[in-house]
């Protein structure tokens, strides 16, 4: 089983995979005692992913995964596989080397944030 499947395509396993859960607050503020008050509207998932060495074909798979703007990702969560809609942060690709006409990339990273 792939750790991530984006729009029906299994992705290479990232070397770093961090699952984050962020509460979304409605009108959160501090009261006169300095205590936080407000309501949590939702909890949203963030996937921080980083890949090691990739071929150009693998790097292009990641680069082109953010179209359209919102994508379906099946991912590994603490309680099994989940599928949600995400958008992405800017992506980074560092050229490692060119060998026999093939480019290899390293430290490829992107964050996926739940819609």
Short mmCIF file of C-alpha atoms in Angstrom, two decimals:
data_model
loop_
_atom_site.label_atom_id
_atom_site.label_comp_id
_atom_site.label_asym_id
_atom_site.label_seq_id
_atom_site.Cartn_x
_atom_site.Cartn_y
_atom_site.Cartn_z
CA UNK A 1 0.00 0.00 0.00
CA UNK A 2 1.28 3.45 -0.92
CA UNK A 3 1.57 6.02 1.87
CA UNK A 4 0.01 8.60 -0.47
CA UNK A 5 -2.27 8.40 -3.47
CA UNK A 6 -3.08 11.67 -5.22
CA UNK A 7 -5.99 11.80 -7.66
CA UNK A 8 -5.79 8.02 -8.08
CA UNK A 9 -2.00 7.81 -8.58
CA UNK A 10 0.29 6.10 -6.05
CA UNK A 11 3.22 8.32 -5.11
CA UNK A 12 6.77 7.32 -4.18
CA UNK A 13 7.16 6.99 -0.42
CA UNK A 14 8.55 10.21 1.09
CA UNK A 15 11.62 9.98 3.32
CA UNK A 16 9.96 12.45 5.71
CA UNK A 17 6.22 12.39 6.32
CA UNK A 18 4.72 14.56 9.03
CA UNK A 19 1.04 14.55 9.84
CA UNK A 20 -0.26 17.72 11.50
CA UNK A 21 -3.71 18.54 12.86
CA UNK A 22 -4.60 22.21 13.20
CA UNK A 23 -7.68 23.55 14.96
CA UNK A 24 -9.58 26.30 13.13
CA UNK A 25 -10.92 28.80 15.65
CA UNK A 26 -13.95 31.07 15.28
CA UNK A 27 -13.55 34.51 16.83
CA UNK A 28 -10.96 33.39 19.33
CA UNK A 29 -9.86 36.08 21.76
CA UNK A 30 -8.60 36.68 25.27
CA UNK A 31 -11.02 37.71 28.01
CA UNK A 32 -10.30 40.13 30.86
CA UNK A 33 -8.56 37.33 32.80
CA UNK A 34 -6.27 36.60 29.87
CA UNK A 35 -7.94 33.26 29.19
CA UNK A 36 -8.54 32.20 25.61
CA UNK A 37 -12.21 31.94 24.65
CA UNK A 38 -13.76 30.85 21.38
CA UNK A 39 -15.07 27.90 19.47
CA UNK A 40 -13.22 25.40 17.32
CA UNK A 41 -14.98 25.20 13.95
CA UNK A 42 -12.97 22.33 12.53
CA UNK A 43 -9.71 20.42 12.69
CA UNK A 44 -7.73 20.43 9.43
CA UNK A 45 -4.96 18.09 8.34
CA UNK A 46 -1.55 19.14 7.04
CA UNK A 47 0.84 16.69 5.38
CA UNK A 48 4.47 17.83 5.27
CA UNK A 49 6.32 15.63 2.78
CA UNK A 50 9.93 15.43 1.67
CA UNK A 51 11.39 12.97 -0.81
CA UNK A 52 15.01 11.86 -1.14
CA UNK A 53 16.50 11.18 -4.57
CA UNK A 54 13.98 11.14 -7.42
CA UNK A 55 14.19 10.75 -11.17
CA UNK A 56 12.78 13.54 -13.35
CA UNK A 57 9.70 11.41 -14.00
CA UNK A 58 9.07 11.01 -10.26
CA UNK A 59 9.75 14.72 -9.61
CA UNK A 60 7.32 15.66 -12.41
CA UNK A 61 4.66 13.45 -10.86
CA UNK A 62 4.92 15.54 -7.69
CA UNK A 63 5.25 18.85 -9.55
CA UNK A 64 2.13 18.20 -11.61
CA UNK A 65 0.08 16.84 -8.71
CA UNK A 66 -1.20 20.26 -7.67
CA UNK A 67 -3.46 20.71 -10.69
CA UNK A 68 -6.32 21.33 -10.38
CA UNK A 69 -6.10 23.63 -7.37
CA UNK A 70 -7.83 21.14 -5.07
CA UNK A 71 -6.83 17.48 -5.13
CA UNK A 72 -8.00 14.25 -3.53
CA UNK A 73 -5.35 12.56 -1.40
CA UNK A 74 -5.58 9.16 0.22
CA UNK A 75 -2.98 9.21 2.96
CA UNK A 76 -1.82 7.32 6.01
CA UNK A 77 -3.25 8.73 9.25
CA UNK A 78 -2.79 7.55 12.84
CA UNK A 79 -6.04 5.60 12.56
CA UNK A 80 -5.54 4.15 9.07
CA UNK A 81 -6.02 5.48 5.56
CA UNK A 82 -8.09 8.61 5.06
CA UNK A 83 -9.16 10.48 1.91
CA UNK A 84 -9.63 14.26 1.98
CA UNK A 85 -9.40 17.28 -0.31
CA UNK A 86 -6.17 19.31 -0.12
CA UNK A 87 -4.32 22.17 -1.76
CA UNK A 88 -0.54 22.54 -1.78
CA UNK A 89 2.15 24.94 -0.64
CA UNK A 90 4.96 25.99 -2.99
CA UNK A 91 7.10 23.03 -4.00
CA UNK A 92 10.91 22.87 -3.92
CA UNK A 93 13.22 20.76 -6.10
CA UNK A 94 17.01 20.66 -5.77
CA UNK A 95 19.03 19.27 -8.69
CA UNK A 96 21.37 16.55 -7.44
CA UNK A 97 23.13 15.56 -10.67
CA UNK A 98 22.80 14.68 -14.31
CA UNK A 99 24.01 11.18 -15.17
CA UNK A 100 23.84 9.65 -18.65
CA UNK A 101 21.37 12.35 -19.71
CA UNK A 102 19.02 11.74 -16.77
CA UNK A 103 18.42 14.41 -14.14
CA UNK A 104 18.16 13.37 -10.50
CA UNK A 105 16.53 15.57 -7.89
CA UNK A 106 16.83 15.62 -4.09
CA UNK A 107 15.18 17.32 -1.15
CA UNK A 108 11.89 17.59 -3.05
CA UNK A 109 9.30 18.95 -0.63
CA UNK A 110 5.71 20.14 -0.48
CA UNK A 111 3.03 20.59 2.15
CA UNK A 112 -0.54 19.53 1.51
CA UNK A 113 -3.15 21.45 3.52
CA UNK A 114 -6.73 20.26 3.92
CA UNK A 115 -9.29 22.47 2.22
#
